[in-house]
JSON list of C-alpha atoms in Angstrom, two decimals:
[
{"chain": "A", "resi": 29, "resn": "GLY", "atom": "CA", "xyz": [-7.47, 12.04, -9.32]},
{"chain": "A", "resi": 30, "resn": "ALA", "atom": "CA", "xyz": [-4.92, 9.57, -10.53]},
{"chain": "A", "resi": 31, "resn": "GLY", "atom": "CA", "xyz": [-2.94, 9.30, -7.33]},
{"chain": "A", "resi": 32, "resn": "VAL", "atom": "CA", "xyz": [-3.47, 8.53, -3.65]},
{"chain": "A", "resi": 33, "resn": "SER", "atom": "CA", "xyz": [-5.32, 11.35, -2.02]},
{"chain": "A", "resi": 34, "resn": "GLN", "atom": "CA", "xyz": [-5.18, 12.11, 1.73]},
{"chain": "A", "resi": 35, "resn": "THR", "atom": "CA", "xyz": [-7.38, 14.60, 3.59]},
{"chain": "A", "resi": 36, "resn": "PRO", "atom": "CA", "xyz": [-6.82, 16.83, 5.34]},
{"chain": "A", "resi": 37, "resn": "SER", "atom": "CA", "xyz": [-3.32, 17.78, 4.45]},
{"chain": "A", "resi": 38, "resn": "ASN", "atom": "CA", "xyz": [-2.87, 19.35, 7.85]},
{"chain": "A", "resi": 39, "resn": "LYS", "atom": "CA", "xyz": [-4.66, 18.84, 11.10]},
{"chain": "A", "resi": 40, "resn": "VAL", "atom": "CA", "xyz": [-4.11, 20.59, 14.40]},
{"chain": "A", "resi": 41, "resn": "THR", "atom": "CA", "xyz": [-5.99, 19.22, 17.43]},
{"chain": "A", "resi": 42, "resn": "GLU", "atom": "CA", "xyz": [-5.96, 19.58, 21.18]},
{"chain": "A", "resi": 43, "resn": "LYS", "atom": "CA", "xyz": [-4.64, 16.83, 23.41]},
{"chain": "A", "resi": 44, "resn": "GLY", "atom": "CA", "xyz": [-7.38, 14.40, 24.31]},
{"chain": "A", "resi": 45, "resn": "LYS", "atom": "CA", "xyz": [-9.44, 14.98, 21.21]},
{"chain": "A", "resi": 46, "resn": "TYR", "atom": "CA", "xyz": [-10.52, 12.48, 18.59]},
{"chain": "A", "resi": 47, "resn": "VAL", "atom": "CA", "xyz": [-9.35, 12.71, 14.95]},
{"chain": "A", "resi": 48, "resn": "GLU", "atom": "CA", "xyz": [-10.07, 10.97, 11.73]},
{"chain": "A", "resi": 49, "resn": "LEU", "atom": "CA", "xyz": [-7.66, 10.89, 8.75]},
{"chain": "A", "resi": 50, "resn": "ARG", "atom": "CA", "xyz": [-8.90, 9.86, 5.36]},
{"chain": "A", "resi": 51, "resn": "CYS", "atom": "CA", "xyz": [-7.23, 8.06, 2.43]},
{"chain": "A", "resi": 52, "resn": "ASP", "atom": "CA", "xyz": [-8.55, 7.68, -1.05]},
{"chain": "A", "resi": 53, "resn": "PRO", "atom": "CA", "xyz": [-6.44, 5.04, -2.85]},
{"chain": "A", "resi": 54, "resn": "ILE", "atom": "CA", "xyz": [-5.87, 4.67, -6.55]},
{"chain": "A", "resi": 55, "resn": "SER", "atom": "CA", "xyz": [-8.98, 3.23, -8.11]},
{"chain": "A", "resi": 56, "resn": "GLY", "atom": "CA", "xyz": [-8.87, -0.61, -8.37]},
{"chain": "A", "resi": 57, "resn": "HIS", "atom": "CA", "xyz": [-5.99, -0.96, -5.86]},
{"chain": "A", "resi": 58, "resn": "THR", "atom": "CA", "xyz": [-6.92, -3.79, -3.45]},
{"chain": "A", "resi": 59, "resn": "ALA", "atom": "CA", "xyz": [-4.09, -3.21, -0.98]},
{"chain": "A", "resi": 60, "resn": "LEU", "atom": "CA", "xyz": [-3.92, -0.19, 1.27]},
{"chain": "A", "resi": 61, "resn": "TYR", "atom": "CA", "xyz": [-1.34, 0.67, 3.95]},
{"chain": "A", "resi": 62, "resn": "TRP", "atom": "CA", "xyz": [-0.96, 3.27, 6.71]},
{"chain": "A", "resi": 63, "resn": "TYR", "atom": "CA", "xyz": [2.43, 4.43, 7.81]},
{"chain": "A", "resi": 64, "resn": "ARG", "atom": "CA", "xyz": [3.47, 7.16, 10.37]},
{"chain": "A", "resi": 65, "resn": "GLN", "atom": "CA", "xyz": [6.59, 9.28, 9.91]},
{"chain": "A", "resi": 66, "resn": "SER", "atom": "CA", "xyz": [7.89, 11.15, 12.94]},
{"chain": "A", "resi": 67, "resn": "LEU", "atom": "CA", "xyz": [10.43, 13.96, 12.55]},
{"chain": "A", "resi": 68, "resn": "GLY", "atom": "CA", "xyz": [13.86, 12.63, 11.52]},
{"chain": "A", "resi": 69, "resn": "GLN", "atom": "CA", "xyz": [12.63, 9.10, 11.13]},
{"chain": "A", "resi": 70, "resn": "GLY", "atom": "CA", "xyz": [11.60, 6.91, 8.20]},
{"chain": "A", "resi": 71, "resn": "PRO", "atom": "CA", "xyz": [7.94, 5.87, 7.71]},
{"chain": "A", "resi": 72, "resn": "GLU", "atom": "CA", "xyz": [6.81, 3.32, 10.30]},
{"chain": "A", "resi": 73, "resn": "PHE", "atom": "CA", "xyz": [4.25, 0.65, 9.38]},
{"chain": "A", "resi": 74, "resn": "LEU", "atom": "CA", "xyz": [0.89, 0.83, 11.04]},
{"chain": "A", "resi": 75, "resn": "ILE", "atom": "CA", "xyz": [-1.62, -1.39, 9.24]},
{"chain": "A", "resi": 76, "resn": "TYR", "atom": "CA", "xyz": [-2.22, -3.16, 5.95]},
{"chain": "A", "resi": 77, "resn": "PHE", "atom": "CA", "xyz": [-5.63, -3.83, 4.33]},
{"chain": "A", "resi": 78, "resn": "GLN", "atom": "CA", "xyz": [-6.28, -6.36, 1.59]},
{"chain": "A", "resi": 79, "resn": "GLY", "atom": "CA", "xyz": [-9.77, -5.49, 0.38]},
{"chain": "A", "resi": 80, "resn": "THR", "atom": "CA", "xyz": [-11.98, -4.71, 3.35]},
{"chain": "A", "resi": 81, "resn": "GLY", "atom": "CA", "xyz": [-10.03, -6.64, 5.95]},
{"chain": "A", "resi": 82, "resn": "ALA", "atom": "CA", "xyz": [-6.96, -5.73, 7.95]},
{"chain": "A", "resi": 83, "resn": "ALA", "atom": "CA", "xyz": [-4.45, -8.31, 6.86]},
{"chain": "A", "resi": 84, "resn": "ASP", "atom": "CA", "xyz": [-1.78, -7.04, 9.36]},
{"chain": "A", "resi": 85, "resn": "ASP", "atom": "CA", "xyz": [-2.40, -4.48, 12.11]},
{"chain": "A", "resi": 86, "resn": "SER", "atom": "CA", "xyz": [0.73, -5.31, 14.11]},
{"chain": "A", "resi": 87, "resn": "GLY", "atom": "CA", "xyz": [2.10, -1.75, 13.74]},
{"chain": "A", "resi": 88, "resn": "LEU", "atom": "CA", "xyz": [-0.74, -0.01, 15.50]},
{"chain": "A", "resi": 89, "resn": "PRO", "atom": "CA", "xyz": [0.92, 1.46, 18.66]},
{"chain": "A", "resi": 90, "resn": "ASN", "atom": "CA", "xyz": [-2.06, 0.97, 21.04]},
{"chain": "A", "resi": 91, "resn": "ASP", "atom": "CA", "xyz": [-5.82, 0.66, 21.23]},
{"chain": "A", "resi": 92, "resn": "ARG", "atom": "CA", "xyz": [-6.28, 4.37, 20.71]},
{"chain": "A", "resi": 93, "resn": "PHE", "atom": "CA", "xyz": [-5.53, 3.76, 17.07]},
{"chain": "A", "resi": 94, "resn": "PHE", "atom": "CA", "xyz": [-8.09, 2.09, 14.77]},
{"chain": "A", "resi": 95, "resn": "ALA", "atom": "CA", "xyz": [-8.55, 1.93, 11.00]},
{"chain": "A", "resi": 96, "resn": "VAL", "atom": "CA", "xyz": [-11.39, 0.89, 8.71]},
{"chain": "A", "resi": 97, "resn": "ARG", "atom": "CA", "xyz": [-11.93, 0.19, 5.08]},
{"chain": "A", "resi": 98, "resn": "PRO", "atom": "CA", "xyz": [-15.60, -0.80, 4.91]},
{"chain": "A", "resi": 99, "resn": "GLU", "atom": "CA", "xyz": [-16.03, -0.96, 1.17]},
{"chain": "A", "resi": 100, "resn": "GLY", "atom": "CA", "xyz": [-12.52, -1.90, 0.14]},
{"chain": "A", "resi": 101, "resn": "SER", "atom": "CA", "xyz": [-11.72, 1.52, -1.17]},
{"chain": "A", "resi": 102, "resn": "VAL", "atom": "CA", "xyz": [-11.54, 4.61, 1.09]},
{"chain": "A", "resi": 103, "resn": "SER", "atom": "CA", "xyz": [-9.84, 4.09, 4.44]},
{"chain": "A", "resi": 104, "resn": "THR", "atom": "CA", "xyz": [-10.09, 6.11, 7.64]},
{"chain": "A", "resi": 105, "resn": "LEU", "atom": "CA", "xyz": [-7.46, 6.16, 10.38]},
{"chain": "A", "resi": 106, "resn": "LYS", "atom": "CA", "xyz": [-9.02, 7.02, 13.71]},
{"chain": "A", "resi": 107, "resn": "ILE", "atom": "CA", "xyz": [-7.12, 8.16, 16.75]},
{"chain": "A", "resi": 108, "resn": "GLN", "atom": "CA", "xyz": [-8.83, 8.54, 20.13]},
{"chain": "A", "resi": 109, "resn": "ARG", "atom": "CA", "xyz": [-7.74, 10.66, 23.14]},
{"chain": "A", "resi": 110, "resn": "THR", "atom": "CA", "xyz": [-4.82, 12.12, 21.08]},
{"chain": "A", "resi": 111, "resn": "GLU", "atom": "CA", "xyz": [-1.46, 12.69, 22.78]},
{"chain": "A", "resi": 112, "resn": "ARG", "atom": "CA", "xyz": [1.35, 15.08, 21.85]},
{"chain": "A", "resi": 113, "resn": "GLY", "atom": "CA", "xyz": [3.43, 12.04, 20.89]},
{"chain": "A", "resi": 114, "resn": "ASP", "atom": "CA", "xyz": [0.96, 11.26, 18.11]},
{"chain": "A", "resi": 115, "resn": "SER", "atom": "CA", "xyz": [2.17, 14.31, 16.25]},
{"chain": "A", "resi": 116, "resn": "ALA", "atom": "CA", "xyz": [3.61, 13.03, 12.97]},
{"chain": "A", "resi": 117, "resn": "VAL", "atom": "CA", "xyz": [2.95, 12.77, 9.24]},
{"chain": "A", "resi": 118, "resn": "TYR", "atom": "CA", "xyz": [0.50, 10.01, 8.56]},
{"chain": "A", "resi": 119, "resn": "LEU", "atom": "CA", "xyz": [1.12, 8.41, 5.14]},
{"chain": "A", "resi": 120, "resn": "CYS", "atom": "CA", "xyz": [-1.28, 6.27, 3.17]},
{"chain": "A", "resi": 121, "resn": "ALA", "atom": "CA", "xyz": [-0.24, 4.11, 0.22]},
{"chain": "A", "resi": 122, "resn": "SER", "atom": "CA", "xyz": [-2.04, 1.69, -2.09]},
{"chain": "A", "resi": 123, "resn": "SER", "atom": "CA", "xyz": [-0.94, -1.01, -4.53]},
{"chain": "A", "resi": 124, "resn": "LEU", "atom": "CA", "xyz": [-2.75, -3.09, -7.13]},
{"chain": "A", "resi": 125, "resn": "THR", "atom": "CA", "xyz": [-2.13, -6.20, -5.08]},
{"chain": "A", "resi": 126, "resn": "GLY", "atom": "CA", "xyz": [0.01, -6.86, -2.01]},
{"chain": "A", "resi": 127, "resn": "ASN", "atom": "CA", "xyz": [2.84, -7.89, -4.30]},
{"chain": "A", "resi": 128, "resn": "THR", "atom": "CA", "xyz": [3.26, -4.75, -6.43]},
{"chain": "A", "resi": 129, "resn": "GLU", "atom": "CA", "xyz": [4.73, -1.33, -6.10]},
{"chain": "A", "resi": 130, "resn": "ALA", "atom": "CA", "xyz": [3.05, 0.87, -3.48]},
{"chain": "A", "resi": 131, "resn": "PHE", "atom": "CA", "xyz": [2.13, 4.43, -4.33]},
{"chain": "A", "resi": 132, "resn": "PHE", "atom": "CA", "xyz": [2.09, 6.96, -1.49]},
{"chain": "A", "resi": 133, "resn": "GLY", "atom": "CA", "xyz": [-0.10, 9.92, -0.90]},
{"chain": "A", "resi": 134, "resn": "GLN", "atom": "CA", "xyz": [1.36, 13.26, 0.25]},
{"chain": "A", "resi": 135, "resn": "GLY", "atom": "CA", "xyz": [0.43, 12.59, 3.90]},
{"chain": "A", "resi": 136, "resn": "THR", "atom": "CA", "xyz": [-1.55, 14.29, 6.61]},
{"chain": "A", "resi": 137, "resn": "ARG", "atom": "CA", "xyz": [0.53, 16.24, 9.08]},
{"chain": "A", "resi": 138, "resn": "LEU", "atom": "CA", "xyz": [-1.08, 15.87, 12.48]},
{"chain": "A", "resi": 139, "resn": "THR", "atom": "CA", "xyz": [-0.12, 18.23, 15.25]},
{"chain": "A", "resi": 140, "resn": "VAL", "atom": "CA", "xyz": [-1.40, 17.61, 18.79]},
{"chain": "A", "resi": 141, "resn": "VAL", "atom": "CA", "xyz": [-1.10, 20.69, 21.01]},
{"chain": "B", "resi": 10, "resn": "ASP", "atom": "CA", "xyz": [15.98, -1.13, 17.45]},
{"chain": "B", "resi": 11, "resn": "GLN", "atom": "CA", "xyz": [16.57, -0.11, 13.80]},
{"chain": "B", "resi": 12, "resn": "GLN", "atom": "CA", "xyz": [16.41, -3.11, 11.47]},
{"chain": "B", "resi": 13, "resn": "VAL", "atom": "CA", "xyz": [17.22, -0.95, 8.50]},
{"chain": "B", "resi": 14, "resn": "LYS", "atom": "CA", "xyz": [19.98, 1.52, 8.95]},
{"chain": "B", "resi": 15, "resn": "GLN", "atom": "CA", "xyz": [21.07, 4.45, 6.83]},
{"chain": "B", "resi": 16, "resn": "ASN", "atom": "CA", "xyz": [23.98, 5.68, 8.92]},
{"chain": "B", "resi": 17, "resn": "SER", "atom": "CA", "xyz": [24.91, 8.70, 6.83]},
{"chain": "B", "resi": 18, "resn": "PRO", "atom": "CA", "xyz": [22.26, 11.49, 7.24]},
{"chain": "B", "resi": 19, "resn": "SER", "atom": "CA", "xyz": [23.38, 13.44, 4.20]},
{"chain": "B", "resi": 20, "resn": "LEU", "atom": "CA", "xyz": [25.49, 13.32, 1.02]},
{"chain": "B", "resi": 21, "resn": "SER", "atom": "CA", "xyz": [26.59, 16.03, -1.30]},
{"chain": "B", "resi": 22, "resn": "VAL", "atom": "CA", "xyz": [27.91, 15.36, -4.77]},
{"chain": "B", "resi": 23, "resn": "GLN", "atom": "CA", "xyz": [28.82, 17.39, -7.85]},
{"chain": "B", "resi": 24, "resn": "GLU", "atom": "CA", "xyz": [26.48, 17.24, -10.79]},
{"chain": "B", "resi": 25, "resn": "GLY", "atom": "CA", "xyz": [27.66, 14.57, -13.31]},
{"chain": "B", "resi": 26, "resn": "ARG", "atom": "CA", "xyz": [29.40, 12.52, -10.63]},
{"chain": "B", "resi": 27, "resn": "ILE", "atom": "CA", "xyz": [28.29, 9.27, -9.05]},
{"chain": "B", "resi": 28, "resn": "SER", "atom": "CA", "xyz": [26.12, 9.27, -5.93]},
{"chain": "B", "resi": 29, "resn": "ILE", "atom": "CA", "xyz": [26.40, 6.19, -3.70]},
{"chain": "B", "resi": 30, "resn": "LEU", "atom": "CA", "xyz": [23.81, 5.78, -0.97]},
{"chain": "B", "resi": 31, "resn": "ASN", "atom": "CA", "xyz": [24.34, 2.98, 1.50]},
{"chain": "B", "resi": 32, "resn": "CYS", "atom": "CA", "xyz": [21.95, 0.89, 3.62]},
{"chain": "B", "resi": 33, "resn": "ASP", "atom": "CA", "xyz": [22.53, -1.88, 6.12]},
{"chain": "B", "resi": 34, "resn": "TYR", "atom": "CA", "xyz": [19.99, -4.27, 7.58]},
{"chain": "B", "resi": 35, "resn": "THR", "atom": "CA", "xyz": [20.01, -6.63, 10.54]},
{"chain": "B", "resi": 36, "resn": "ASN", "atom": "CA", "xyz": [17.03, -8.95, 9.92]},
{"chain": "B", "resi": 37, "resn": "SER", "atom": "CA", "xyz": [18.10, -11.98, 7.87]},
{"chain": "B", "resi": 38, "resn": "MET", "atom": "CA", "xyz": [14.48, -12.72, 7.06]},
{"chain": "B", "resi": 39, "resn": "PHE", "atom": "CA", "xyz": [14.28, -9.65, 4.76]},
{"chain": "B", "resi": 40, "resn": "ASP", "atom": "CA", "xyz": [14.04, -10.87, 1.19]},
{"chain": "B", "resi": 41, "resn": "TYR", "atom": "CA", "xyz": [12.90, -7.78, -0.80]},
{"chain": "B", "resi": 42, "resn": "PHE", "atom": "CA", "xyz": [14.46, -4.35, -0.77]},
{"chain": "B", "resi": 43, "resn": "LEU", "atom": "CA", "xyz": [13.34, -1.04, -2.19]},
{"chain": "B", "resi": 44, "resn": "TRP", "atom": "CA", "xyz": [14.51, 2.53, -2.50]},
{"chain": "B", "resi": 45, "resn": "TYR", "atom": "CA", "xyz": [12.08, 5.46, -2.32]},
{"chain": "B", "resi": 46, "resn": "LYS", "atom": "CA", "xyz": [12.74, 9.09, -3.09]},
{"chain": "B", "resi": 47, "resn": "LYS", "atom": "CA", "xyz": [10.95, 11.89, -1.29]},
{"chain": "B", "resi": 48, "resn": "TYR", "atom": "CA", "xyz": [10.70, 15.57, -2.06]},
{"chain": "B", "resi": 49, "resn": "PRO", "atom": "CA", "xyz": [9.45, 18.00, 0.62]},
{"chain": "B", "resi": 50, "resn": "ALA", "atom": "CA", "xyz": [5.66, 18.05, 1.23]},
{"chain": "B", "resi": 51, "resn": "GLU", "atom": "CA", "xyz": [5.26, 15.01, -1.00]},
{"chain": "B", "resi": 52, "resn": "GLY", "atom": "CA", "xyz": [4.86, 11.32, -0.31]},
{"chain": "B", "resi": 53, "resn": "PRO", "atom": "CA", "xyz": [7.70, 8.87, -1.03]},
{"chain": "B", "resi": 54, "resn": "THR", "atom": "CA", "xyz": [8.00, 7.74, -4.63]},
{"chain": "B", "resi": 55, "resn": "PHE", "atom": "CA", "xyz": [9.12, 4.23, -5.58]},
{"chain": "B", "resi": 56, "resn": "LEU", "atom": "CA", "xyz": [12.50, 4.29, -7.34]},
{"chain": "B", "resi": 57, "resn": "ILE", "atom": "CA", "xyz": [13.88, 0.75, -7.69]},
{"chain": "B", "resi": 58, "resn": "SER", "atom": "CA", "xyz": [13.72, -2.57, -5.96]},
{"chain": "B", "resi": 59, "resn": "ILE", "atom": "CA", "xyz": [15.69, -5.82, -5.76]},
{"chain": "B", "resi": 60, "resn": "SER", "atom": "CA", "xyz": [14.80, -9.35, -4.72]},
{"chain": "B", "resi": 61, "resn": "SER", "atom": "CA", "xyz": [17.19, -11.33, -2.49]},
{"chain": "B", "resi": 62, "resn": "ILE", "atom": "CA", "xyz": [17.69, -13.78, -5.35]},
{"chain": "B", "resi": 63, "resn": "LYS", "atom": "CA", "xyz": [19.57, -11.13, -7.27]},
{"chain": "B", "resi": 64, "resn": "ASP", "atom": "CA", "xyz": [22.66, -9.08, -6.49]},
{"chain": "B", "resi": 65, "resn": "LYS", "atom": "CA", "xyz": [22.09, -6.26, -8.92]},
{"chain": "B", "resi": 66, "resn": "ASN", "atom": "CA", "xyz": [19.18, -4.42, -10.56]},
{"chain": "B", "resi": 67, "resn": "GLU", "atom": "CA", "xyz": [19.55, -1.55, -13.03]},
{"chain": "B", "resi": 68, "resn": "ASP", "atom": "CA", "xyz": [17.01, 1.00, -14.26]},
{"chain": "B", "resi": 69, "resn": "GLY", "atom": "CA", "xyz": [18.47, 3.82, -16.28]},
{"chain": "B", "resi": 70, "resn": "ARG", "atom": "CA", "xyz": [20.77, 5.94, -14.14]},
{"chain": "B", "resi": 71, "resn": "PHE", "atom": "CA", "xyz": [19.89, 3.98, -11.00]},
{"chain": "B", "resi": 72, "resn": "THR", "atom": "CA", "xyz": [21.47, 0.69, -9.95]},
{"chain": "B", "resi": 73, "resn": "VAL", "atom": "CA", "xyz": [20.94, -1.18, -6.67]},
{"chain": "B", "resi": 74, "resn": "PHE", "atom": "CA", "xyz": [23.46, -3.64, -5.39]},
{"chain": "B", "resi": 75, "resn": "LEU", "atom": "CA", "xyz": [22.72, -6.27, -2.77]},
{"chain": "B", "resi": 76, "resn": "ASN", "atom": "CA", "xyz": [25.38, -8.05, -0.70]},
{"chain": "B", "resi": 77, "resn": "LYS", "atom": "CA", "xyz": [23.38, -10.63, 1.36]},
{"chain": "B", "resi": 78, "resn": "SER", "atom": "CA", "xyz": [26.38, -11.91, 3.28]},
{"chain": "B", "resi": 79, "resn": "ALA", "atom": "CA", "xyz": [27.17, -8.43, 4.51]},
{"chain": "B", "resi": 80, "resn": "LYS", "atom": "CA", "xyz": [23.47, -7.45, 4.89]},
{"chain": "B", "resi": 81, "resn": "HIS", "atom": "CA", "xyz": [24.28, -4.35, 2.84]},
{"chain": "B", "resi": 82, "resn": "LEU", "atom": "CA", "xyz": [22.75, -2.71, -0.14]},
{"chain": "B", "resi": 83, "resn": "SER", "atom": "CA", "xyz": [23.62, 0.47, -2.04]},
{"chain": "B", "resi": 84, "resn": "LEU", "atom": "CA", "xyz": [22.01, 2.68, -4.59]},
{"chain": "B", "resi": 85, "resn": "HIS", "atom": "CA", "xyz": [24.19, 4.17, -7.28]},
{"chain": "B", "resi": 86, "resn": "ILE", "atom": "CA", "xyz": [23.00, 7.16, -9.27]},
{"chain": "B", "resi": 87, "resn": "VAL", "atom": "CA", "xyz": [25.13, 8.07, -12.26]},
{"chain": "B", "resi": 88, "resn": "PRO", "atom": "CA", "xyz": [25.35, 10.67, -13.60]},
{"chain": "B", "resi": 89, "resn": "SER", "atom": "CA", "xyz": [23.82, 12.67, -10.72]},
{"chain": "B", "resi": 90, "resn": "GLN", "atom": "CA", "xyz": [21.58, 15.50, -11.63]},
{"chain": "B", "resi": 91, "resn": "PRO", "atom": "CA", "xyz": [20.37, 18.52, -9.56]},
{"chain": "B", "resi": 92, "resn": "GLY", "atom": "CA", "xyz": [16.79, 17.12, -9.80]},
{"chain": "B", "resi": 93, "resn": "ASP", "atom": "CA", "xyz": [18.01, 14.01, -7.82]},
{"chain": "B", "resi": 94, "resn": "SER", "atom": "CA", "xyz": [18.33, 16.21, -4.76]},
{"chain": "B", "resi": 95, "resn": "ALA", "atom": "CA", "xyz": [15.85, 14.68, -2.28]},
{"chain": "B", "resi": 96, "resn": "VAL", "atom": "CA", "xyz": [15.61, 12.39, 0.70]},
{"chain": "B", "resi": 97, "resn": "TYR", "atom": "CA", "xyz": [16.21, 8.71, -0.19]},
{"chain": "B", "resi": 98, "resn": "PHE", "atom": "CA", "xyz": [14.78, 5.91, 1.95]},
{"chain": "B", "resi": 99, "resn": "CYS", "atom": "CA", "xyz": [15.90, 2.33, 1.95]},
{"chain": "B", "resi": 100, "resn": "ALA", "atom": "CA", "xyz": [13.12, -0.13, 2.82]},
{"chain": "B", "resi": 101, "resn": "ALA", "atom": "CA", "xyz": [12.89, -3.93, 3.27]},
{"chain": "B", "resi": 102, "resn": "SER", "atom": "CA", "xyz": [10.23, -6.59, 3.46]},
{"chain": "B", "resi": 103, "resn": "ASP", "atom": "CA", "xyz": [10.28, -10.13, 4.84]},
{"chain": "B", "resi": 104, "resn": "THR", "atom": "CA", "xyz": [7.24, -11.27, 2.88]},
{"chain": "B", "resi": 105, "resn": "GLY", "atom": "CA", "xyz": [8.75, -11.04, -0.65]},
{"chain": "B", "resi": 106, "resn": "ALA", "atom": "CA", "xyz": [6.29, -8.30, -1.35]},
{"chain": "B", "resi": 107, "resn": "ASN", "atom": "CA", "xyz": [5.43, -4.75, -0.51]},
{"chain": "B", "resi": 108, "resn": "SER", "atom": "CA", "xyz": [2.84, -5.51, 2.10]},
{"chain": "B", "resi": 109, "resn": "LYS", "atom": "CA", "xyz": [4.77, -4.41, 5.19]},
{"chain": "B", "resi": 110, "resn": "LEU", "atom": "CA", "xyz": [7.97, -2.33, 4.76]},
{"chain": "B", "resi": 111, "resn": "THR", "atom": "CA", "xyz": [10.59, -1.47, 7.29]},
{"chain": "B", "resi": 112, "resn": "PHE", "atom": "CA", "xyz": [12.15, 1.90, 6.41]},
{"chain": "B", "resi": 113, "resn": "GLY", "atom": "CA", "xyz": [15.49, 3.43, 7.31]},
{"chain": "B", "resi": 114, "resn": "LYS", "atom": "CA", "xyz": [15.73, 7.01, 8.51]},
{"chain": "B", "resi": 115, "resn": "GLY", "atom": "CA", "xyz": [16.65, 8.31, 5.06]},
{"chain": "B", "resi": 116, "resn": "ILE", "atom": "CA", "xyz": [19.52, 10.22, 3.61]},
{"chain": "B", "resi": 117, "resn": "THR", "atom": "CA", "xyz": [19.45, 13.68, 2.18]},
{"chain": "B", "resi": 118, "resn": "LEU", "atom": "CA", "xyz": [21.16, 13.84, -1.18]},
{"chain": "B", "resi": 119, "resn": "SER", "atom": "CA", "xyz": [22.19, 17.26, -2.52]},
{"chain": "B", "resi": 120, "resn": "VAL", "atom": "CA", "xyz": [23.50, 17.46, -6.08]},
{"chain": "B", "resi": 121, "resn": "ARG", "atom": "CA", "xyz": [25.50, 20.66, -6.69]},
{"chain": "B", "resi": 122, "resn": "PRO", "atom": "CA", "xyz": [25.21, 22.22, -10.13]}
]
C-alpha cells in the first residue's frame, strides 16, 4: 500500500503477556518513529529509527519496551510482561529522512485486561 | 509536565467563519512547530508547519502564526468547512526537524453547517 501500515489494528491481551506490534513504513522512508497515545492525551514519543539503528530511544518508558528494525524497513515494537497501564493506541510514522514530514499509520489499539 | 499546551479542549464554529486554534509551549529550545489533524480511527495527518525563523506560514485556507517572545502559536482556518471537524494537535521539535515531536493534548474542532 501507499501509506504506513500497522498490524494488528486491535490487540487485547492479558496482564503479564508479551505482545508484538508491527509497522510497515512507506517504501523508501529511512526514518521511522513510534509514539503512544493514551486516552485524552496527545501522542507521546517512544523511539526514532534512522535506517536500522535507534537514533533516539529516550521515550521508551522502561526496559519492558523494546523495538527493532533489522533491515531498515519493517519495525516491531515489543512489550514484555504487559501491564494495564500499557493500554493505549500505539502509532507508527515514517518520513523520507529525519528532516521531512512524517506520515502516520492508523495505529494499533492495545488493551491489557 | 506539559511542554506543549492546548488549553481549550474544544471549539465550535459556524461554517464559513474563522477557526482559531491556540497552542502554548514552555521549552525555549523548540525551533520547529507543526499542526496535525486527526479523524477518528485514523492516524494524525500533517497539516502545516513553521520554523522558528518565521512568524507566519500560509497554505490555502490554513495559516500558522508564531509569536516566539510569547511562546505561542495559533492555527487559523478560514473559511471553516464541516470537513474540518476533527482533533487538531500542535507539536514541536527542538532539533529543527521531525525526528522527535512533543505533542499537545489536542483540541476538538466542530464546524457547524
